[in-house]
């Protein structure tokens, strides 16, 4: 979407991405209020779990094939699984990050 203001213009992402971003921010704020201390860690767990990384790369005659995995989710999940201070809100943020990582994986392959 583009909004023109005189000589300048404002570009916004498509409507569905804007709605998804607003929903994610709303959920993260709501889940962070469930924690008594260190409320900001919810955002770190979410951001780290959205990270994807290639684990295998192969050159073919059509180009380069790369196999991607949600590495951030795996690291955060095992950290929360082994931690004594595991809270359901932290796990929810981690799974929300996994959904964004899956979206990124789909964009990598298409």
GROMACS .gro file of C-alpha atoms in nm:
model
  110
    1UNK     CA    1   0.000   0.000   0.000
    2UNK     CA    2   0.122   0.346  -0.085
    3UNK     CA    3   0.007   0.673   0.064
    4UNK     CA    4   0.119   0.991  -0.114
    5UNK     CA    5   0.176   1.309   0.086
    6UNK     CA    6   0.279   1.591  -0.146
    7UNK     CA    7   0.632   1.516  -0.265
    8UNK     CA    8   0.677   1.212  -0.040
    9UNK     CA    9   0.503   0.883   0.003
   10UNK     CA   10   0.463   0.622   0.272
   11UNK     CA   11   0.495   0.255   0.179
   12UNK     CA   12   0.330  -0.004   0.402
   13UNK     CA   13   0.348  -0.382   0.374
   14UNK     CA   14   0.046  -0.571   0.238
   15UNK     CA   15  -0.263  -0.575   0.458
   16UNK     CA   16  -0.236  -0.941   0.562
   17UNK     CA   17   0.123  -0.895   0.684
   18UNK     CA   18   0.023  -0.583   0.877
   19UNK     CA   19  -0.264  -0.769   1.048
   20UNK     CA   20  -0.033  -1.061   1.135
   21UNK     CA   21   0.228  -0.823   1.281
   22UNK     CA   22  -0.032  -0.645   1.495
   23UNK     CA   23  -0.163  -0.981   1.618
   24UNK     CA   24   0.188  -1.102   1.708
   25UNK     CA   25   0.265  -0.783   1.900
   26UNK     CA   26  -0.068  -0.807   2.085
   27UNK     CA   27  -0.004  -1.171   2.183
   28UNK     CA   28   0.352  -1.103   2.299
   29UNK     CA   29   0.240  -0.811   2.516
   30UNK     CA   30  -0.041  -1.021   2.664
   31UNK     CA   31   0.191  -1.315   2.739
   32UNK     CA   32   0.460  -1.090   2.887
   33UNK     CA   33   0.208  -0.962   3.141
   34UNK     CA   34   0.168  -1.318   3.269
   35UNK     CA   35   0.527  -1.321   3.396
   36UNK     CA   36   0.601  -1.169   3.734
   37UNK     CA   37   0.964  -1.080   3.667
   38UNK     CA   38   1.179  -1.034   3.355
   39UNK     CA   39   0.889  -0.971   3.121
   40UNK     CA   40   1.118  -0.872   2.834
   41UNK     CA   41   1.251  -1.228   2.797
   42UNK     CA   42   0.935  -1.324   2.607
   43UNK     CA   43   1.048  -1.101   2.320
   44UNK     CA   44   1.396  -1.254   2.317
   45UNK     CA   45   1.257  -1.608   2.307
   46UNK     CA   46   1.030  -1.508   2.020
   47UNK     CA   47   1.303  -1.334   1.821
   48UNK     CA   48   1.559  -1.611   1.870
   49UNK     CA   49   1.311  -1.882   1.775
   50UNK     CA   50   1.238  -1.713   1.439
   51UNK     CA   51   1.597  -1.771   1.322
   52UNK     CA   52   1.644  -2.021   1.037
   53UNK     CA   53   1.979  -2.150   0.913
   54UNK     CA   54   2.101  -2.367   0.626
   55UNK     CA   55   2.246  -2.699   0.738
   56UNK     CA   56   2.318  -2.850   0.398
   57UNK     CA   57   2.417  -2.690   0.069
   58UNK     CA   58   2.472  -2.857  -0.265
   59UNK     CA   59   2.552  -2.713  -0.605
   60UNK     CA   60   2.349  -2.853  -0.893
   61UNK     CA   61   2.327  -2.766  -1.260
   62UNK     CA   62   2.006  -2.571  -1.187
   63UNK     CA   63   2.166  -2.367  -0.907
   64UNK     CA   64   2.236  -2.412  -0.539
   65UNK     CA   65   2.012  -2.625  -0.318
   66UNK     CA   66   2.010  -2.541   0.052
   67UNK     CA   67   1.833  -2.732   0.328
   68UNK     CA   68   1.707  -2.491   0.595
   69UNK     CA   69   1.594  -2.568   0.951
   70UNK     CA   70   1.446  -2.352   1.229
   71UNK     CA   71   1.766  -2.356   1.434
   72UNK     CA   72   1.657  -2.080   1.672
   73UNK     CA   73   1.343  -2.270   1.771
   74UNK     CA   74   1.541  -2.588   1.837
   75UNK     CA   75   1.789  -2.405   2.061
   76UNK     CA   76   1.521  -2.219   2.259
   77UNK     CA   77   1.300  -2.527   2.290
   78UNK     CA   78   1.578  -2.741   2.436
   79UNK     CA   79   1.682  -2.456   2.665
   80UNK     CA   80   1.327  -2.421   2.799
   81UNK     CA   81   1.287  -2.798   2.822
   82UNK     CA   82   1.597  -2.826   3.042
   83UNK     CA   83   1.532  -2.508   3.243
   84UNK     CA   84   1.378  -2.507   3.589
   85UNK     CA   85   1.207  -2.172   3.531
   86UNK     CA   86   0.991  -2.292   3.245
   87UNK     CA   87   0.674  -2.086   3.205
   88UNK     CA   88   0.389  -2.160   2.960
   89UNK     CA   89   0.406  -1.802   2.824
   90UNK     CA   90   0.768  -1.856   2.724
   91UNK     CA   91   0.677  -2.175   2.541
   92UNK     CA   92   0.389  -1.996   2.365
   93UNK     CA   93   0.629  -1.727   2.244
   94UNK     CA   94   0.867  -1.997   2.125
   95UNK     CA   95   0.593  -2.170   1.926
   96UNK     CA   96   0.481  -1.838   1.780
   97UNK     CA   97   0.841  -1.786   1.668
   98UNK     CA   98   0.832  -2.132   1.510
   99UNK     CA   99   0.530  -2.030   1.304
  100UNK     CA  100   0.723  -1.728   1.171
  101UNK     CA  101   1.024  -1.952   1.102
  102UNK     CA  102   0.802  -2.192   0.905
  103UNK     CA  103   0.673  -1.895   0.704
  104UNK     CA  104   1.034  -1.798   0.630
  105UNK     CA  105   1.112  -2.156   0.527
  106UNK     CA  106   0.820  -2.155   0.285
  107UNK     CA  107   0.946  -1.828   0.136
  108UNK     CA  108   1.296  -1.981   0.094
  109UNK     CA  109   1.169  -2.273  -0.110
  110UNK     CA  110   0.923  -2.081  -0.332
   0.00000   0.00000   0.00000
